[in-house]
Amino acid sequence: MRERAIRFGSHGTLAGIVCEPAGRGATRAVVMVNSGILHRVGACRLHVKLARRLAERGVPSLRFDHSGIGDSEARRDSLPFEKSAVLEIREALDWLATKRGIERFTVLGLCSGADMAFEAAREEPRIDGLVLLDPWAYRTPRYWWTHYRARVTSAAAWRRLWERHAGRRVAPPAPTGPAAEEDLDLPTYVREFPPRERVAADLAAMAARGLRLLCLFSGGQGDHYNHAGQMRESFRDVDLGERLEEVFLPDADHIFTDLGHQQTVLRTVEGWLVAASDPAADAGAPQALPATAGSSA
Amino acid sequence: MNPFFFGTSEERLLGVHHPPRGRAPRDVGVLLCAPFGQEYMRAHRAFRQLGLLLARRGFHVLRFDWFGTGDSAGDAEEGSLARWVADARAAIEELEDTAGVARVSLVGLRLGALVAALAAEGRDDVADLVLWDPVVEGRLYLEQLRKAQHVHAGEDPGDLTRLAPDAVAGILGFPITGALAAELTAADLTAVGLPALRRVLSVVAEEREEYARCDRALAERGLDVRSECLPAGGSWAEVDNFGSALIPHQIVQAIVAFLDQEPGGAPR
């Protein structure tokens, strides 16, 4: 395994770490993108640990910082983050294609990173795999059932309801601290889920060209996702078949702070990626190593 | 802002060098020593800012990841206080060689402050020392981490000072091994045999007895200690779902101003 710090992009201002197996000859690589403003090491160092495990299994990767994040310089143009992030993911693919002769890619991201990975895959045919951690989610009838079932049996929920009606509820404190202290040259991104119909159309197009997805949901996005298989159910009108592997870790938080959950995520993603990188996998769908939580394929 | 690897081939450390920009280079470099765990994640942005601002004042600046952290080699479970002190010393030498400076000032945040002080022991090439919200007593630090983890996860991880040597506790997403906890339990910044430093800046976001004790102890040894308390919102030992950065601008500016006024800091 070998790691190298690189500079790339049209102005050489993007910083990344390429992590590679000892031998050359890989035909597929994984590109890992920022989650929010967390730098390229990933939440709780997830990207570093995953990159090294992948390299041991023969899969190269590039983890990098978008402009203005981590160790990459801010852009000089006024391109919105949604556009510049996609452009920069393509520049990462270009670097791997030019320097390593790799032509097929999986892009991995958490939260806003998942959003940008998805947006890049819409435009970039070289991306034929996505690993999305807490991506956009769309509520289903079962979501609402799960949501309200938990509440009708909760004493706290009844108390809140009573307080609201009695006018006794104390307003939550106004946000203070970190948000007001953000650096001015940070890219701005407000996470808004696109209309489900748009995402359904994109998924249909991606599936038609053979793209495969591993979507892993934590319990930290409970406002949008709360039961195993919700993604498949919410896109019932798209023939995803075995192209979608969906995993739910209900006890995990959004950035996987529990060490046990980190191991589950690493094992699941590594298994899926290694299978996807096997030339024989082109004949069939990759399978994640068994996760300890609910999984729906 | 140039990321690169340095150190031995088995234990490569990720460094980011900020060369001087727009000013003649100073004859003293600045090494930034990061905190550990979730505090490291939250401080990365502030360190980038500090590095850029100091580079604009003519300093060669190096920030880096400890062994087992960030992009540096190793697993987090392999990290130890002794190893990180050796990392800091390797980074001082790397900065001296790369920048062609004979002396280096050390800026340490939280655990990085304690490690920086330990790394300065017995050296004659350390100019100034900046202790930023320093971990003064390892024992207290472990207690603070325990409380933070309790708040975050709703479960008390127990007394970390009593962690079995082969046990690992998950604290805010990062492992603390029994061996590291034992090293930390014994560590006390006021007991470090600091050399005759030129100046010390103790800059903190809130008043604490441990900070006052540290300032007194260093002053009693004849060190020129300047103390500043610049209140800032937020806490280093905190997790939120969005991985927010904490950038106490006033403190960053105070550190830049302090180093900028360094007596021997005239352009070469």
XYZ file of C-alpha atoms in Angstrom:
565
model
C 0.000 0.000 0.000
C 1.293 3.423 -0.910
C -0.090 6.894 -0.256
C 0.859 10.091 -1.980
C -0.274 13.685 -1.460
C -1.260 15.189 -4.793
C -2.328 18.512 -6.239
C -4.683 18.454 -9.182
C -7.462 20.296 -10.979
C -7.285 22.918 -13.694
C -5.358 25.297 -11.446
C -3.570 22.696 -9.339
C -5.381 23.952 -6.257
C -7.170 20.781 -5.190
C -5.495 18.664 -2.504
C -5.937 14.931 -2.280
C -4.373 11.681 -1.142
C -4.119 8.831 -3.593
C -3.962 5.462 -1.838
C -2.902 2.532 -4.003
C -2.125 -1.163 -3.854
C 1.503 -2.175 -4.255
C 0.996 -3.310 -7.848
C -0.483 -1.329 -10.695
C -3.095 -2.556 -13.138
C -6.356 -1.701 -11.378
C -9.108 -0.781 -13.808
C -11.441 0.836 -11.278
C -10.913 3.374 -8.525
C -12.951 4.911 -5.742
C -13.200 8.674 -5.287
C -14.188 9.945 -1.822
C -15.605 13.434 -1.441
C -16.113 15.806 1.504
C -19.044 15.592 3.808
C -20.016 19.154 4.649
C -16.861 20.951 5.658
C -15.191 17.884 7.163
C -11.844 17.568 5.420
C -10.902 14.624 3.251
C -10.146 12.177 6.083
C -13.919 11.759 6.411
C -16.176 11.694 9.442
C -14.290 9.995 12.278
C -11.485 9.239 9.773
C -13.759 6.911 7.800
C -12.202 7.682 4.399
C -8.657 6.991 5.570
C -9.562 3.646 7.112
C -11.615 2.613 4.107
C -8.948 3.712 1.598
C -6.286 1.615 3.322
C -8.523 -1.444 3.552
C -9.385 -1.086 -0.133
C -5.733 -0.753 -1.145
C -4.995 -3.995 0.718
C -7.709 -5.587 -1.424
C -6.250 -4.180 -4.668
C -8.569 -1.175 -5.098
C -7.007 2.302 -5.469
C -8.744 5.432 -4.196
C -8.459 9.188 -4.176
C -9.829 11.204 -1.261
C -9.784 14.923 -1.838
C -10.987 18.313 -0.651
C -13.315 20.459 -2.683
C -12.242 24.070 -3.207
C -12.255 26.091 -0.005
C -12.513 22.971 2.191
C -9.700 21.141 4.005
C -6.400 21.875 2.275
C -7.750 22.953 -1.119
C -7.658 26.615 -2.021
C -10.841 28.611 -2.544
C -12.048 29.074 -6.112
C -11.511 32.420 -7.778
C -14.741 32.198 -9.790
C -18.294 32.519 -8.513
C -19.482 29.047 -9.488
C -22.045 27.751 -6.972
C -20.898 24.791 -4.904
C -23.335 22.403 -6.600
C -21.619 23.110 -9.940
C -18.020 23.391 -8.776
C -18.254 20.176 -6.743
C -19.338 18.193 -9.805
C -16.615 19.822 -11.899
C -14.024 18.927 -9.277
C -15.181 15.321 -9.011
C -14.692 15.114 -12.781
C -11.213 16.582 -12.365
C -10.450 13.839 -9.843
C -11.542 11.226 -12.398
C -9.410 12.955 -15.045
C -6.338 12.761 -12.797
C -6.840 9.036 -12.178
C -7.495 8.447 -15.883
C -4.431 10.390 -17.014
C -1.984 9.307 -14.331
C -3.175 5.767 -13.674
C -5.105 4.798 -16.807
C -8.270 4.097 -14.838
C -11.531 4.512 -16.686
C -14.284 3.358 -14.347
C -15.143 4.873 -11.020
C -17.217 4.587 -7.906
C -17.835 7.823 -5.998
C -18.471 7.714 -2.266
C -19.913 10.433 -0.066
C -21.783 11.065 3.166
C -24.652 13.566 3.390
C -23.745 16.529 1.136
C -20.991 14.284 -0.262
C -23.658 11.768 -1.277
C -25.607 14.586 -2.930
C -22.595 15.704 -4.965
C -21.644 12.124 -5.866
C -25.163 11.612 -7.218
C -25.085 14.885 -9.161
C -21.726 13.944 -10.675
C -23.034 10.521 -11.720
C -25.921 12.183 -13.581
C -23.448 13.856 -15.901
C -20.463 11.546 -15.914
C -20.712 8.192 -17.714
C -17.370 7.036 -16.274
C -19.068 6.777 -12.873
C -20.768 3.404 -12.748
C -20.912 2.969 -9.003
C -22.135 5.083 -6.104
C -21.738 4.541 -2.393
C -24.112 6.965 -0.708
C -24.170 7.344 3.062
C -27.329 9.096 4.273
C -28.370 10.294 0.835
C -31.637 12.049 0.006
C -34.588 10.054 1.268
C -38.269 10.203 0.487
C -41.035 9.329 2.885
C -43.325 6.401 2.197
C -46.645 5.356 3.792
C -44.630 2.942 5.904
C -42.383 5.794 6.986
C -45.405 7.653 8.401
C -46.701 4.496 10.058
C -43.331 3.934 11.775
C -43.132 7.607 12.672
C -46.544 7.831 14.350
C -46.472 4.371 15.880
C -43.441 5.446 17.898
C -45.201 8.609 18.995
C -48.565 7.268 20.063
C -46.794 4.972 22.506
C -44.446 7.642 23.827
C -45.338 9.484 27.040
C -42.978 12.309 26.103
C -44.850 12.871 22.850
C -48.155 13.113 24.680
C -46.595 15.539 27.144
C -45.292 17.704 24.301
C -48.724 17.702 22.718
C -50.289 18.769 26.012
C -47.717 21.504 26.524
C -48.252 22.820 23.030
C -51.998 23.055 23.569
C -51.549 24.531 27.019
C -49.145 27.095 25.609
C -46.419 26.097 28.060
C -43.822 24.888 25.672
C -40.525 26.725 25.930
C -39.099 27.819 22.615
C -35.772 26.151 21.741
C -32.763 28.412 22.212
C -31.570 30.356 19.193
C -28.568 28.761 17.504
C -25.289 30.236 18.696
C -21.595 29.545 18.377
C -20.002 27.684 15.510
C -22.401 28.673 12.736
C -21.715 32.336 13.335
C -17.988 31.722 13.294
C -17.666 30.011 9.918
C -14.957 31.208 7.646
C -16.160 33.588 4.967
C -14.452 31.825 2.079
C -16.156 28.511 2.796
C -18.385 27.287 0.004
C -22.047 27.471 0.904
C -24.459 24.614 0.392
C -27.974 24.345 1.711
C -29.164 20.760 1.630
C -32.527 20.570 -0.059
C -33.846 17.281 -1.371
C -34.762 17.545 -5.052
C -38.279 16.495 -6.078
C -38.654 12.718 -5.892
C -39.717 12.588 -9.549
C -36.443 14.137 -10.657
C -34.396 11.674 -8.635
C -36.541 8.794 -9.900
C -35.848 9.820 -13.487
C -32.126 10.080 -12.751
C -32.081 6.684 -11.055
C -33.884 5.117 -14.003
C -31.329 6.572 -16.403
C -28.432 5.469 -14.223
C -29.803 1.950 -13.824
C -30.337 1.730 -17.572
C -26.654 2.378 -18.179
C -25.637 -0.188 -15.595
C -24.748 1.981 -12.589
C -24.880 0.251 -9.207
C -25.610 1.797 -5.852
C -24.907 0.978 -2.266
C -27.060 3.231 -0.099
C -26.448 3.103 3.610
C -28.760 4.955 5.981
C -28.042 5.785 9.611
C -30.632 6.476 12.284
C -29.405 10.075 12.295
C -31.689 11.055 9.462
C -34.871 9.922 11.175
C -36.816 12.922 9.907
C -36.568 11.431 6.445
C -35.757 7.731 6.700
C -36.869 5.288 9.366
C -37.315 1.766 8.008
C -35.212 -0.755 6.113
C -36.065 -0.858 2.432
C -37.562 2.665 2.403
C -35.470 3.794 -0.551
C -36.519 0.888 -2.741
C -40.100 1.426 -1.649
C -39.987 5.149 -2.373
C -38.709 4.423 -5.881
C -41.083 1.588 -6.631
C -41.603 3.090 -10.080
C -37.919 2.559 -10.966
C -36.634 -0.871 -11.919
C -33.563 -0.921 -9.693
C -33.478 -4.688 -9.309
C -30.153 -5.909 -7.982
C -28.502 -2.637 -8.898
C -29.469 -1.219 -5.506
C -28.135 -2.546 -2.211
C -29.812 -0.760 0.679
C -28.642 -1.011 4.274
C -30.160 0.582 7.379
C -28.239 1.039 10.641
C -31.003 2.421 12.873
C -28.831 2.776 15.964
C -26.015 4.645 14.218
C -25.762 8.422 14.263
C -25.182 10.499 11.146
C -21.376 10.526 11.390
C -21.021 7.019 12.831
C -19.318 7.932 16.084
C -19.823 4.481 17.618
C -16.716 2.345 16.956
C -18.862 -0.744 16.335
C -20.963 1.076 13.754
C -17.775 2.283 12.077
C -16.655 -1.335 11.691
C -20.034 -2.306 10.237
C -19.881 0.538 7.726
C -16.298 -0.289 6.757
C -17.044 -3.994 6.366
C -20.203 -3.344 4.348
C -18.702 -0.743 2.029
C -15.418 -2.602 1.582
C -17.213 -5.827 0.678
C -19.441 -4.103 -1.832
C -16.593 -2.119 -3.404
C -14.229 -5.046 -3.666
C -16.958 -7.091 -5.335
C -17.742 -4.183 -7.663
C -14.053 -3.894 -8.583
C -13.777 -7.550 -9.516
C -13.922 -7.879 -13.317
C -16.199 -10.868 -12.810
C -18.647 -8.543 -11.030
C -19.556 -7.017 -14.359
C -21.620 -10.106 -14.977
C -23.697 -9.617 -11.835
C -24.454 -7.257 -8.990
C -21.906 -6.815 -6.192
C -23.003 -7.954 -2.775
C -22.061 -6.182 0.434
C -20.606 -8.343 3.160
C -23.387 -9.209 5.578
C -24.139 -6.234 7.810
C -25.470 -6.706 11.295
C -28.413 -4.455 10.585
C -31.430 -4.485 8.301
C -30.478 -4.932 4.685
C -32.653 -4.939 1.637
C -31.360 -5.783 -1.790
C -0.590 25.406 1.277
C 1.284 22.278 0.228
C 0.383 18.864 1.650
C 3.234 16.335 1.699
C 4.397 13.299 3.618
C 7.474 13.311 5.828
C 9.032 11.058 8.460
C 10.321 7.531 8.079
C 8.994 5.273 5.326
C 7.183 3.093 7.889
C 5.674 5.984 9.805
C 4.892 8.693 7.315
C 3.234 11.804 8.658
C 1.030 14.126 6.651
C 2.230 17.706 6.801
C 0.891 20.891 5.232
C 3.465 23.594 4.618
C 2.376 27.221 4.334
C 5.304 29.122 2.815
C 5.546 32.875 3.496
C 3.345 34.953 1.209
C 3.809 38.574 0.314
C 6.452 39.228 2.981
C 10.134 38.507 3.378
C 10.592 35.201 5.223
C 11.127 35.341 8.990
C 14.003 33.571 10.646
C 11.666 31.637 12.963
C 9.211 28.995 11.710
C 5.898 28.090 13.353
C 4.760 24.539 14.036
C 1.061 23.992 14.730
C 0.288 21.032 17.000
C -3.253 19.717 16.603
C -5.652 18.337 19.186
C -6.802 14.711 19.194
C -9.973 12.913 18.101
C -13.160 14.866 17.470
C -11.357 17.987 18.694
C -8.918 17.533 15.792
C -11.805 17.358 13.319
C -13.377 20.535 14.697
C -10.064 22.414 14.794
C -8.860 21.647 11.255
C -10.447 24.758 9.801
C -9.054 27.038 12.517
C -5.570 25.598 11.931
C -5.856 26.253 8.218
C -6.834 29.855 8.970
C -4.014 30.287 11.459
C -1.515 28.832 8.995
C -2.641 31.154 6.204
C -2.577 34.248 8.422
C 0.882 33.479 9.796
C 2.198 32.812 6.279
C 0.977 36.282 5.314
C 3.115 37.645 8.174
C 6.165 36.045 6.617
C 6.343 32.808 8.628
C 7.037 29.362 7.276
C 4.262 27.346 8.934
C 3.913 23.586 9.231
C 0.825 21.810 10.515
C 0.689 18.049 10.561
C -1.244 14.951 11.631
C 0.008 12.842 14.537
C 0.782 9.169 13.888
C -2.504 7.245 13.820
C -4.549 10.382 13.138
C -5.765 12.224 10.024
C -3.892 11.204 6.888
C -0.777 10.058 8.741
C 0.204 6.403 8.858
C -1.064 4.071 11.534
C -4.276 3.170 13.279
C -5.630 5.402 16.001
C -5.169 2.557 18.499
C -1.406 2.707 17.863
C -1.144 6.339 18.924
C 0.647 7.185 22.148
C 1.830 10.288 23.920
C 5.468 9.188 23.609
C 5.075 8.616 19.873
C 3.410 11.995 19.358
C 6.205 13.756 21.207
C 8.626 12.080 18.784
C 6.365 13.195 15.897
C 6.490 16.812 17.095
C 10.287 16.642 17.284
C 10.445 15.166 13.776
C 8.149 17.966 12.571
C 10.351 20.663 14.177
C 13.352 19.248 12.314
C 11.374 18.935 9.080
C 10.347 22.597 9.304
C 13.882 23.717 10.092
C 15.256 21.790 7.124
C 12.491 22.706 4.681
C 12.309 26.388 5.566
C 15.958 26.931 6.389
C 15.151 28.371 9.812
C 17.247 27.746 12.908
C 14.413 28.073 15.409
C 10.733 27.232 15.604
C 7.838 28.531 17.704
C 5.266 25.961 18.796
C 1.508 26.526 18.864
C -0.444 23.745 20.549
C -4.207 23.436 20.909
C -5.743 21.200 23.629
C -3.746 17.936 23.707
C -1.429 19.451 21.088
C -0.334 22.024 23.689
C 0.701 19.329 26.139
C 2.581 17.418 23.431
C 4.248 20.624 22.213
C 5.498 21.368 25.728
C 6.824 17.816 26.105
C 8.530 18.076 22.705
C 10.234 21.336 23.719
C 11.920 19.646 26.683
C 15.690 19.696 26.365
C 15.736 21.658 23.092
C 17.478 24.938 22.397
C 15.770 25.619 19.067
C 12.280 26.442 20.370
C 11.574 30.182 20.370
C 8.050 30.851 21.685
C 5.365 28.516 22.991
C 1.647 29.173 22.561
C -0.670 27.163 24.799
C -4.206 27.407 23.360
C -6.971 25.986 25.579
C -4.258 23.593 26.763
C -4.689 20.178 28.306
C -2.847 20.866 31.558
C -3.602 17.670 33.446
C -4.157 14.500 31.451
C -6.365 13.203 34.243
C -8.724 16.185 33.925
C -8.731 15.872 30.134
C -9.867 12.256 30.384
C -12.645 13.345 32.736
C -13.724 16.045 30.272
C -13.785 13.472 27.456
C -15.780 11.088 29.638
C -18.410 13.767 30.278
C -18.535 14.778 26.608
C -19.058 11.157 25.557
C -21.754 10.747 28.210
C -23.609 13.792 26.873
C -23.177 12.648 23.273
C -24.127 8.992 23.604
C -26.248 9.097 26.744
C -24.071 6.452 28.326
C -21.221 6.918 30.775
C -18.050 5.301 29.379
C -16.686 5.054 32.917
C -13.530 6.377 34.514
C -11.005 6.469 31.667
C -8.083 6.716 34.081
C -8.933 3.151 35.130
C -9.203 1.745 31.601
C -7.568 -1.702 31.414
C -4.281 -1.700 29.449
C -5.761 -3.747 26.611
C -9.181 -2.032 26.608
C -10.389 0.537 24.087
C -13.033 3.182 24.787
C -14.840 4.926 21.957
C -14.854 8.648 22.727
C -16.751 10.933 20.347
C -15.948 8.644 17.419
C -12.298 7.959 18.205
C -10.624 5.227 20.243
C -8.753 5.851 23.491
C -6.672 2.842 24.464
C -5.875 1.854 28.007
C -2.194 2.480 27.272
C -2.855 6.030 26.066
C -5.154 6.686 29.024
C -2.371 5.573 31.386
C 0.099 7.933 29.719
C -2.390 10.786 29.903
C -3.237 10.087 33.528
C 0.408 10.634 34.434
C 0.886 13.730 32.261
C 0.964 17.229 33.724
C 2.032 20.251 31.724
C 3.223 22.093 34.840
C 5.726 19.310 35.512
C 7.333 19.487 32.056
C 10.956 20.602 32.154
C 10.621 23.446 29.681
C 13.838 25.018 28.416
C 14.529 28.756 28.611
C 11.877 29.764 26.127
C 11.771 33.305 24.886
C 8.063 33.856 25.626
C 4.917 31.879 26.428
C 1.374 32.870 25.413
C -1.420 31.192 27.316
C -4.619 31.944 25.409
C -7.919 30.446 26.501
C -11.616 30.781 25.752
C -12.718 30.558 29.385
C -11.266 30.895 32.863
C -10.396 27.578 34.483
C -8.434 26.740 37.595
C -6.146 24.427 35.613
C -5.192 27.259 33.246
C -4.447 29.638 36.133
C -2.366 26.959 37.858
C -0.400 26.351 34.671
C 0.292 30.064 34.146
C 1.465 30.440 37.755
C 3.711 27.392 37.540
C 5.394 28.562 34.341
C 5.832 32.125 35.659
C 7.387 30.802 38.884
C 10.055 29.190 36.732
C 10.996 32.588 35.393
C 9.312 32.194 32.013
C 7.827 35.276 30.384
C 4.151 34.232 30.401
C 1.432 36.350 28.859
C -2.132 35.211 29.642
C -5.198 36.128 27.639
C -8.785 34.997 28.057
C -10.856 35.634 24.948
C -14.299 34.084 25.402
C -15.542 32.109 22.397
C -18.718 30.115 21.896
C -18.805 26.390 21.342
C -16.726 23.581 22.751
C -13.932 21.544 21.203
C -15.166 18.298 22.745
C -18.535 18.184 21.106
C -20.132 16.266 18.266
C -22.848 17.498 16.022
C -24.335 15.834 13.014
C -22.868 18.308 10.611
C -19.242 18.146 11.679
C -19.123 21.865 12.296
C -15.814 23.618 12.580
C -15.024 25.871 15.483
C -13.090 28.996 14.577
C -12.489 31.316 17.544
C -11.397 34.258 15.417
C -10.321 36.454 18.337
C -7.963 33.781 19.608
C -6.571 33.118 16.149
C -5.914 36.843 15.739
C -4.323 37.056 19.198
C -1.903 34.238 18.353
C -0.973 35.892 15.061
C -0.409 39.253 16.795
C 1.707 37.631 19.515
C 3.981 35.786 17.089
C 4.102 38.763 14.738
C 5.653 40.856 17.518
C 8.330 38.302 18.260
C 11.561 40.076 19.194
C 13.762 38.333 16.690
C 11.072 38.251 14.046
C 12.417 40.916 11.784
C 12.536 39.889 8.139
C 15.821 38.294 7.098
